[in-house]
Coordinates of N, CA and C in Angstrom, one line a residue:
X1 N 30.0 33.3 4.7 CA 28.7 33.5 5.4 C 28.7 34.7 6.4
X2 N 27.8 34.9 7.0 CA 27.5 35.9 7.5 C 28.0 35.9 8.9
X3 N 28.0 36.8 9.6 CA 28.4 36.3 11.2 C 27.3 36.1 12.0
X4 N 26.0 36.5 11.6 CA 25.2 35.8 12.3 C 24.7 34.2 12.0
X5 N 24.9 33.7 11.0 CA 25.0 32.4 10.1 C 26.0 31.3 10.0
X6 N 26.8 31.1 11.2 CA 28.0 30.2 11.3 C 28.4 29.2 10.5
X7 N 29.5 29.2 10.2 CA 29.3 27.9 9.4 C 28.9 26.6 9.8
X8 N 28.0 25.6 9.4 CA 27.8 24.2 10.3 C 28.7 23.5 10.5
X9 N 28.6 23.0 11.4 CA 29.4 21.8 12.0 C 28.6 20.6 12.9
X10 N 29.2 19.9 12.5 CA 28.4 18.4 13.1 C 28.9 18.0 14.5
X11 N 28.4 18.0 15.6 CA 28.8 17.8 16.9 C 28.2 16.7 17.3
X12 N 28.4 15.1 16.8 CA 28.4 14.1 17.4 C 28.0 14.2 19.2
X13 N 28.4 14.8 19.5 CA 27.9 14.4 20.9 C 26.8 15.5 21.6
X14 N 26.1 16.9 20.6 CA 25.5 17.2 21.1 C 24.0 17.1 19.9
X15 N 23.5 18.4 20.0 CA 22.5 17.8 18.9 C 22.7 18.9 17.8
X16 N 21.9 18.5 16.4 CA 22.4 19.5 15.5 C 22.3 21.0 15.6
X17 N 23.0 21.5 15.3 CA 22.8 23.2 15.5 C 21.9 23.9 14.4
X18 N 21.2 24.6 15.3 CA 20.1 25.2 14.5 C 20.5 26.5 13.9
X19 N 20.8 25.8 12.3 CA 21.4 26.9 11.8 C 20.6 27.7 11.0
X20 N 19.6 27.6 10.5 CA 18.4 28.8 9.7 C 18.0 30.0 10.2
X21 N 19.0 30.8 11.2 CA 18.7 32.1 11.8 C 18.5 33.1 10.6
X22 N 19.1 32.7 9.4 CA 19.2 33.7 8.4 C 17.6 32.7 7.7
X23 N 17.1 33.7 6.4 CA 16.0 33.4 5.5 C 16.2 33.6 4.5
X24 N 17.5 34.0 4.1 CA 18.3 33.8 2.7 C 17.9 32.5 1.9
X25 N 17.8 32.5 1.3 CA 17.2 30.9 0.3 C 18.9 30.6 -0.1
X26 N 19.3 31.7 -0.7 CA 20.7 30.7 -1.0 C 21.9 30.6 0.5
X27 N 21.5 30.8 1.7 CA 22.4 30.5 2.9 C 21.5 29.1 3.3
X28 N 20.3 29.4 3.4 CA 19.7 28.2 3.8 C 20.7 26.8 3.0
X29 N 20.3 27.3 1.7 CA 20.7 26.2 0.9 C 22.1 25.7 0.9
X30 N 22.8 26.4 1.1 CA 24.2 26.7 1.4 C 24.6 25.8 2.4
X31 N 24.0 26.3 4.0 CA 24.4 25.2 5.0 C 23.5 23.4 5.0
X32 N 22.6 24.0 4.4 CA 22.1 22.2 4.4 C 22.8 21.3 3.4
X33 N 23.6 22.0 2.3 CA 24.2 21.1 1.5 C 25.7 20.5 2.3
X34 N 25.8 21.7 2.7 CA 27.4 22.0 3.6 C 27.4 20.7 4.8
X35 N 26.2 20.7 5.7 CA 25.9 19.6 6.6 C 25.2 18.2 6.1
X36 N 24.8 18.4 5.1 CA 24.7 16.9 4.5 C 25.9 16.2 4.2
X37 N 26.6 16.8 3.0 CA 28.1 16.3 2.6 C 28.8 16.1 3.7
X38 N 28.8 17.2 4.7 CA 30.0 17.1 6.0 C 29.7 15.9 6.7
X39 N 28.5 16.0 7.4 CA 28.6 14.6 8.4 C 28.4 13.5 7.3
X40 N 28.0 13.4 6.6 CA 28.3 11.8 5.9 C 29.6 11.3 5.5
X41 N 30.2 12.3 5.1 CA 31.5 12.4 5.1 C 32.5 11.9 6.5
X42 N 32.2 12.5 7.1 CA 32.8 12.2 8.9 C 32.4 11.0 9.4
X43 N 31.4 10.8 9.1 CA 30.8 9.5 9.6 C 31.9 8.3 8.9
X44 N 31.5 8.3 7.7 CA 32.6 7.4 7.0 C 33.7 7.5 7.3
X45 N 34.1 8.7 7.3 CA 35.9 8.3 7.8 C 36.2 8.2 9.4
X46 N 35.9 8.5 9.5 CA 35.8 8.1 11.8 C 35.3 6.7 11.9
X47 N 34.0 5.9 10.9 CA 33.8 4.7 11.7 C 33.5 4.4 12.9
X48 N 33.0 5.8 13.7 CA 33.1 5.3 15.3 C 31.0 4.5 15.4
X49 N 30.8 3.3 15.8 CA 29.9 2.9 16.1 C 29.0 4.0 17.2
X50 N 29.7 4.3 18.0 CA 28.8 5.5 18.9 C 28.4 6.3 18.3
X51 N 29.4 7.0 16.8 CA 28.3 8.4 16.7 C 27.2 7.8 15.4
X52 N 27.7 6.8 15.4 CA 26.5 6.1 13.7 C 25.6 5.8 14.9
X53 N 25.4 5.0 16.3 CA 23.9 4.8 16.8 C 23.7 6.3 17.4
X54 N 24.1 7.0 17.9 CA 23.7 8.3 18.2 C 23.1 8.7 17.0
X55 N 23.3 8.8 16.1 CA 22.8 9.2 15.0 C 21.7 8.7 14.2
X56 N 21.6 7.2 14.6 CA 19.9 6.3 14.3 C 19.0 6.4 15.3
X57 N 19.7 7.2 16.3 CA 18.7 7.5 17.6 C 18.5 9.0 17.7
X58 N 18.7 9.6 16.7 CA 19.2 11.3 17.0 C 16.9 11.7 17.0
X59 N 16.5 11.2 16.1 CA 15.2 11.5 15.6 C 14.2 11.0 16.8
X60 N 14.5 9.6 17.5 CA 13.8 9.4 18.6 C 14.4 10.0 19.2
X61 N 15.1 10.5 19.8 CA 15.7 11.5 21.2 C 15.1 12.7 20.7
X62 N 15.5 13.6 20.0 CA 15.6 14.6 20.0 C 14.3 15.3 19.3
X63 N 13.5 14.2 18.4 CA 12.4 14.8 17.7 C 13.0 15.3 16.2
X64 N 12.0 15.6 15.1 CA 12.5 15.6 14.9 C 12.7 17.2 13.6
X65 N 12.2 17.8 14.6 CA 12.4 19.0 14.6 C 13.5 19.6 14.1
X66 N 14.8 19.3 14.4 CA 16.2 19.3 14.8 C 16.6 19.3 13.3
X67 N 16.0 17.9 12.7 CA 16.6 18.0 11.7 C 15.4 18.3 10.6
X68 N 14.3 18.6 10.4 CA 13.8 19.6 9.6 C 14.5 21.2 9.7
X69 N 15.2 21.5 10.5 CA 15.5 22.6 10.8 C 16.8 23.1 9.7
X70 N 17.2 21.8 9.8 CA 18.7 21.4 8.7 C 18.2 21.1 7.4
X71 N 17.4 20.5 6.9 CA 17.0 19.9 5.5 C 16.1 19.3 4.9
X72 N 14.5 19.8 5.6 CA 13.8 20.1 5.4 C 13.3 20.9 3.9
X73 N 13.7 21.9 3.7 CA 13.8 22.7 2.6 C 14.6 22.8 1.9
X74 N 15.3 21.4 1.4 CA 15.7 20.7 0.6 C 14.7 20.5 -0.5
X75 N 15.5 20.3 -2.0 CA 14.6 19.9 -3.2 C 15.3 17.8 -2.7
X76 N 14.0 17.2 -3.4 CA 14.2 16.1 -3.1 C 15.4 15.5 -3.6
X77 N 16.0 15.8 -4.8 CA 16.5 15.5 -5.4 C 18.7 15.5 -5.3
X78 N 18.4 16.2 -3.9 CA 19.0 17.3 -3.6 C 19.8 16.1 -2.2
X79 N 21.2 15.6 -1.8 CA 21.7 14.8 -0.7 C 21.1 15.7 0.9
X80 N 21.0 16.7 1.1 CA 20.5 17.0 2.1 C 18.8 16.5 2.0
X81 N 18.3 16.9 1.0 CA 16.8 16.3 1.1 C 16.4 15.5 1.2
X82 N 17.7 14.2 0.6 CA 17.2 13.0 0.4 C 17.2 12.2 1.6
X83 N 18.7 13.0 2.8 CA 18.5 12.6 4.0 C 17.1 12.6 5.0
X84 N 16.6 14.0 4.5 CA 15.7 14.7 5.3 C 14.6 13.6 5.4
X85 N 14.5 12.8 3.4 CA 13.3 12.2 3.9 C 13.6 10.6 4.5
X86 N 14.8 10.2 4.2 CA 15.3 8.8 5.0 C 15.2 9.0 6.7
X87 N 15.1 10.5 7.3 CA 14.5 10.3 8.6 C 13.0 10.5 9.0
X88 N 12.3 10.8 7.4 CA 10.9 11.2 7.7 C 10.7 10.0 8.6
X89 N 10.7 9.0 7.2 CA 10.2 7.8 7.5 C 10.6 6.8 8.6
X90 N 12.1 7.1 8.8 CA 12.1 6.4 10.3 C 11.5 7.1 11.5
X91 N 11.0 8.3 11.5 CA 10.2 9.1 12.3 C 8.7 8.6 12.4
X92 N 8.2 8.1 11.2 CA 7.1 7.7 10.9 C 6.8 6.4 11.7
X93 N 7.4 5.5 11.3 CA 7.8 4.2 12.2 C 8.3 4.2 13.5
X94 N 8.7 5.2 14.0 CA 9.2 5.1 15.4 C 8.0 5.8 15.9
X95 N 6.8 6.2 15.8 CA 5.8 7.3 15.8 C 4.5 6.2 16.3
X96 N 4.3 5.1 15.3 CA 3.3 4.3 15.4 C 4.1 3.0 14.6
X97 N 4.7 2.0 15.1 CA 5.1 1.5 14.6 C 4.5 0.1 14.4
X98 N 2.8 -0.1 15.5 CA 2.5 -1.1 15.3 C 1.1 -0.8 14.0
X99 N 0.9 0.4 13.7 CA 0.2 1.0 12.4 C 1.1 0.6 11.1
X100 N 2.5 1.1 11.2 CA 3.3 0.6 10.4 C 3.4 -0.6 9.9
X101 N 3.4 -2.0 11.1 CA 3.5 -2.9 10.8 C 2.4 -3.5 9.8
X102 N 1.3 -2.9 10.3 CA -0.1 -3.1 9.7 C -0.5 -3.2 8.1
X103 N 0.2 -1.7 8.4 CA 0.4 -1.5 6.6 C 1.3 -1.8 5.9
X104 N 2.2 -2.5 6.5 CA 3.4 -3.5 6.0 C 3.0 -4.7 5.2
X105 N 2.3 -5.5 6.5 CA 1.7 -6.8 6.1 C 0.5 -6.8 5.2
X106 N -0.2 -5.9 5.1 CA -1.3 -5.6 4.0 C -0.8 -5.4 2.9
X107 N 0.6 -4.6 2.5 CA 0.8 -4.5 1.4 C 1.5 -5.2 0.8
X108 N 2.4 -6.3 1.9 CA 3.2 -7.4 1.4 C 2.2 -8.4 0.4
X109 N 1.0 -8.2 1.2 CA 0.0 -9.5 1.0 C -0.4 -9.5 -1.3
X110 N -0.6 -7.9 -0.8 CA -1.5 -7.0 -2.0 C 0.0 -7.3 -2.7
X111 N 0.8 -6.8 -3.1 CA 2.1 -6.2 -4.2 C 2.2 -7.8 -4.7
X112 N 2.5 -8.0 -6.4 CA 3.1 -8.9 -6.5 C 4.5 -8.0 -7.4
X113 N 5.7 -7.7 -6.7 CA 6.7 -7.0 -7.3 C 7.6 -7.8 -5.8
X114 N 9.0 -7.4 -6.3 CA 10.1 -7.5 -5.4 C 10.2 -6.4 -4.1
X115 N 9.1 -6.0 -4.2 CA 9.4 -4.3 -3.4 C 9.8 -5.2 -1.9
X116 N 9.2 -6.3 -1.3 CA 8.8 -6.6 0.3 C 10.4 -7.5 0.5
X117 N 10.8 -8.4 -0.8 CA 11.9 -8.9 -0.8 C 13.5 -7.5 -0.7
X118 N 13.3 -7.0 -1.4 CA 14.4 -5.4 -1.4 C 14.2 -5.1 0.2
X119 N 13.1 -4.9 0.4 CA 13.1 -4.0 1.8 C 14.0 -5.0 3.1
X120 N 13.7 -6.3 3.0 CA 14.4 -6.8 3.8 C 13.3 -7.6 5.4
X121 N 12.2 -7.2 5.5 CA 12.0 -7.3 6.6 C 11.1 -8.8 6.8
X122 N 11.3 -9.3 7.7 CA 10.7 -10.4 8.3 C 9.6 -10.8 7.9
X123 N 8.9 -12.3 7.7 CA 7.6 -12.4 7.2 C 6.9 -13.1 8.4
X124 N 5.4 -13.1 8.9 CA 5.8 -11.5 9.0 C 6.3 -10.7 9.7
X125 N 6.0 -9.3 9.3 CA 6.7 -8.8 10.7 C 6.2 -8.1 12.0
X126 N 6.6 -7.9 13.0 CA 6.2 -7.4 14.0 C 6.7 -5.7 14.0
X127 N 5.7 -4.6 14.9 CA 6.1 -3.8 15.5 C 7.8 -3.5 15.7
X128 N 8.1 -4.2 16.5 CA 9.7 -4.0 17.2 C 10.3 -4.5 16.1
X129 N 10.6 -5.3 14.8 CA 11.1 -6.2 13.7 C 11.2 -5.0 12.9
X130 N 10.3 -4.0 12.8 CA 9.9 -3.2 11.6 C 10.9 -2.0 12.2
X131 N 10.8 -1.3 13.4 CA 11.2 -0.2 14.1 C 12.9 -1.1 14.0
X132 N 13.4 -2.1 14.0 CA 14.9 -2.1 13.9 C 15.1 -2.3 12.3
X133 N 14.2 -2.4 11.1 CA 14.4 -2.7 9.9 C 14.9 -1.2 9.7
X134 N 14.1 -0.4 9.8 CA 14.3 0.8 9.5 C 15.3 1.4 9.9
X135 N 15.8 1.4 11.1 CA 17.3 1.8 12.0 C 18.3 1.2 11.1
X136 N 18.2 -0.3 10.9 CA 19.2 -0.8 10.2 C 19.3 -0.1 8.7
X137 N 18.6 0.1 7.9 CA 18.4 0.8 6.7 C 19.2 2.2 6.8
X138 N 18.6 2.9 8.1 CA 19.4 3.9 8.3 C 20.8 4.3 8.6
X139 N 20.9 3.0 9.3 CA 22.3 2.7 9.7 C 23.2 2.5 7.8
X140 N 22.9 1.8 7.6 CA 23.0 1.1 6.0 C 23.7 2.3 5.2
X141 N 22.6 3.8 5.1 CA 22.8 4.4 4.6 C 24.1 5.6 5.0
X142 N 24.7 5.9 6.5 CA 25.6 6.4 7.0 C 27.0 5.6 6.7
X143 N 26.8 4.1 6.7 CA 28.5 3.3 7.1 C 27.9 2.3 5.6
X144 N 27.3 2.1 5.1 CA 27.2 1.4 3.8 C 27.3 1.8 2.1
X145 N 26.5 1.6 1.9 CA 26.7 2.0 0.1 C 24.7 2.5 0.1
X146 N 25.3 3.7 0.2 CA 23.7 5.1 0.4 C 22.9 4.5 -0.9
X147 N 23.6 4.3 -1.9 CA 22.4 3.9 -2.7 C 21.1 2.7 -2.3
X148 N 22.4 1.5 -2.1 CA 21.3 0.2 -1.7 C 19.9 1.0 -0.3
X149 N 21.0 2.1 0.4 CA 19.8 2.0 1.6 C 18.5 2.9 0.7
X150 N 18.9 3.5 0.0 CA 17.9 4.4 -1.0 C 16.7 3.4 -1.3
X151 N 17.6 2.5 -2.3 CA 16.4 1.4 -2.6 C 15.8 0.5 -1.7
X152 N 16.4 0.5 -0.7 CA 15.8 -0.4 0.5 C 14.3 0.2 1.1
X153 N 14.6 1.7 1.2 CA 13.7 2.4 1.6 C 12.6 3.2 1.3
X154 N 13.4 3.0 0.0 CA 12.2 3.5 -1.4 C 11.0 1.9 -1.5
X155 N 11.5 0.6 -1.7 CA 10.6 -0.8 -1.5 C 10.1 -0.3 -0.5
X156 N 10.6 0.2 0.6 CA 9.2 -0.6 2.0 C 8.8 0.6 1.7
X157 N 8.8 1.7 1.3 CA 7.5 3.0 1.3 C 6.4 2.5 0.2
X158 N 6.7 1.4 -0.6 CA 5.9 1.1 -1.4 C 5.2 0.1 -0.9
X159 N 5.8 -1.0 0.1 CA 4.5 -2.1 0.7 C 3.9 -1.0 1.1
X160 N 4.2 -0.1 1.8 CA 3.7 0.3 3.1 C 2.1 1.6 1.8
X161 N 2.8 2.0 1.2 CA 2.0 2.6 0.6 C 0.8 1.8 -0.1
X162 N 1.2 0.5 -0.6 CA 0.1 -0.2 -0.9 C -0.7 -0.4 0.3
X163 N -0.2 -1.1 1.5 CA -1.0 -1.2 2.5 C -2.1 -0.3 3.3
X164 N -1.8 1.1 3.0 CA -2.4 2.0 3.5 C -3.2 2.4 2.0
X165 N -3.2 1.9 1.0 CA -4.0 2.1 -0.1 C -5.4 0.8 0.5
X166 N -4.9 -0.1 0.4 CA -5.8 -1.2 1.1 C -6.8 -0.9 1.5
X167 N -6.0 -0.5 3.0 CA -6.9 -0.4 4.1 C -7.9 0.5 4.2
X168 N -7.3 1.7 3.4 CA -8.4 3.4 3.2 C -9.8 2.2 1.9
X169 N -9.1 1.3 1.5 CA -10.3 1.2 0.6 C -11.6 -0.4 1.7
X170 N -11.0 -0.1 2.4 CA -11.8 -1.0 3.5 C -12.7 -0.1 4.2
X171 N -12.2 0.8 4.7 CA -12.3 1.8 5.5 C -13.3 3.0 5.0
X172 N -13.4 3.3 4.1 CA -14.4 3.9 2.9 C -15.8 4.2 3.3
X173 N -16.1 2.8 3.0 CA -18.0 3.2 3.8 C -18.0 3.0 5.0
X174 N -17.6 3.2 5.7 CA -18.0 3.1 7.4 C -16.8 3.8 8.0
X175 N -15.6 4.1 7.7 CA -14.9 5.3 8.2 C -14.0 6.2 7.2
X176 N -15.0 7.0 6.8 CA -14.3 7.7 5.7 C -13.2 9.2 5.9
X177 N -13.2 9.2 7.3 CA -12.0 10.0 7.8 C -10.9 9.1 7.8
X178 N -11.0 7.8 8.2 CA -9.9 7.0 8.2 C -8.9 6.6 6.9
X179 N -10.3 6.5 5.9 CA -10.3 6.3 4.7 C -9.3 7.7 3.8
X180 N -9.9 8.5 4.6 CA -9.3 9.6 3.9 C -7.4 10.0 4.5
X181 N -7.9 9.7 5.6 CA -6.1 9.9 6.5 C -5.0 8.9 5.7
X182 N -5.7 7.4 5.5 CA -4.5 6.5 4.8 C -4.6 6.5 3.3
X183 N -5.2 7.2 2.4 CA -4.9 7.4 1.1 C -4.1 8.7 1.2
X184 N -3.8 10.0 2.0 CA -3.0 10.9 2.6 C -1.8 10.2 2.5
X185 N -1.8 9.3 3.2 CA -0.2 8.5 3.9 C 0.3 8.2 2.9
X186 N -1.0 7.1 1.8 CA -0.3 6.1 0.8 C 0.5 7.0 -0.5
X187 N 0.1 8.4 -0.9 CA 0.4 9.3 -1.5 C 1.3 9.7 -1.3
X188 N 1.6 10.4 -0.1 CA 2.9 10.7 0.4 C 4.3 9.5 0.4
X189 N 3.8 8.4 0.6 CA 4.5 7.2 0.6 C 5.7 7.0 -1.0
X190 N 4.5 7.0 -1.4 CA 4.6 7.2 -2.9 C 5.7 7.8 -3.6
X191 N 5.4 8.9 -2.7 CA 6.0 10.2 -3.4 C 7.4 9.9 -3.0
X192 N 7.8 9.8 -1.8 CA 9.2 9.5 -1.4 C 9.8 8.5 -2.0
X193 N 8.7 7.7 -2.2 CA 9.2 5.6 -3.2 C 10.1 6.8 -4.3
X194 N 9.5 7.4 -4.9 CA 10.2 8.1 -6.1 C 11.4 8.9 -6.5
X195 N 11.0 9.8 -5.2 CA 12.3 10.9 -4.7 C 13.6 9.7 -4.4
X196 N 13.1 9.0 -3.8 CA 14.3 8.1 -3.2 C 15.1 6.8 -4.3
X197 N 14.1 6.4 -5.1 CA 14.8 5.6 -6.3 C 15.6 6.8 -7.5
X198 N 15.0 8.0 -7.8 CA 15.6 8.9 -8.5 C 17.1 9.3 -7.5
X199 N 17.1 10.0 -6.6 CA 18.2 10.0 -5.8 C 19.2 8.6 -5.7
X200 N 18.9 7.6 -5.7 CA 19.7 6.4 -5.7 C 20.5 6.5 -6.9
X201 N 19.8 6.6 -7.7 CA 20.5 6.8 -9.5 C 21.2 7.8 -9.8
X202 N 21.2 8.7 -8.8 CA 21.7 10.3 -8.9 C 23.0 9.7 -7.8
X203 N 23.0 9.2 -6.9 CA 24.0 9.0 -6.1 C 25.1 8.0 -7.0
X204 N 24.7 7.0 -7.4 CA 25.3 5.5 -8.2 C 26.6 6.5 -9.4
X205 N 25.8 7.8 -9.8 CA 26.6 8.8 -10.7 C 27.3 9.8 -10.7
X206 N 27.2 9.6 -9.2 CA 28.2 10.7 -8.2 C 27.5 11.9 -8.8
X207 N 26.0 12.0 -8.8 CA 25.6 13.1 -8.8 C 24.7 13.6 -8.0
X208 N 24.1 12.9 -6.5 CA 23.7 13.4 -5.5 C 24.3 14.3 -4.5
X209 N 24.3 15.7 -4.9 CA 24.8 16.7 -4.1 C 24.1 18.1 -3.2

């Protein structure tokens, strides 16, 4: 790498280093794979509880800026991207979490599939129930077996995307900006449901890299 381009390194006790000073596509690409593999890697073999909750709390502390800056411009398919979007969504939820819940229980109600049983979370569930499902998932996916958290997180983007499918169609004739913001959400929801069960499959064949 370059000397202005350091190589990454993961510093547990500060925050990620903002390494994209370069606009090279293949350095970019370079350090986000480099910092994906590395801290997941470290994490697993250290085991230290402090840097795994530092690290389910990195997105509420720090925003989450920090780590779009790292792997954001990731392809989804891609272990840095797939992280990127396992903290969308805990960003999402830690953001409005009692909206979340909302669209939780609406889509538990709507779905008849296993999606709300996989995700894990309480029936029903509350705000604060949902904002630690998600931590735990996250957690799951640093010190556990990354796939299960894949499909854990891939199910609840689907209640949740049903639920916000729902409610936009409640919302339609009498608030059609609202209507229009949660068919936005439910789409995007969606999309990750998919990025994240493909990535699981890619992971299970030691081919998420």
């Amino acid at each position: 790498m370059t000397s202005d381009f350091p190589r990454p390194v993961f510093r547990p006790s500060g925050t990620f280093d903002r390494l994209f000073a370069s606009e090279d596509p293949a350095e970019v690409s370079r350090a986000a794979h480099q910092t994906a593999a590395t801290l997941l890697a470290r994490v697993r073999a250290e085991e230290d509880p402090e840097v795994v909750d530092r690290l389910i709390r990195f997105a509420s502390t720090h925003g989450i800026d920090d780590i779009a800056q790292l792997w954001s411009r990731s392809p989804a398919k891609t272990l840095p991207g797939t992280l990127w979007r396992l903290y969308l969504v805990q960003a999402s939820i830690h953001a409005d979490a009692a909206l979340a819940a909302l669209l939780y229980e609406r889509g538990r109600a709507a779905l008849h599939t296993g999606d709300a049983i996989i995700a894990g979370a309480p029936t029903p569930v509350s705000p604060p129930e949902l904002v630690a499902l998600i931590d735990t998932i996250l957690r799951g996916a640093f010190t556990g077996d990354l796939a299960i958290a894949l499909d854990r997180t891939a199910a609840f983007c689907r209640v949740e995307a049903s639920g916000a499918t729902h409610l936009a169609d409640d919302a339609e004739a009498t608030e059609p900006e609202r209507a229009t913001t949660l068919t936005t959400r439910a789409l995007r929801l969606s999309s990750i449901a998919d990025d994240l069960d493909v990535a699981a499959r890619l992971w299970r064949r030691d081919e998420l890299i």
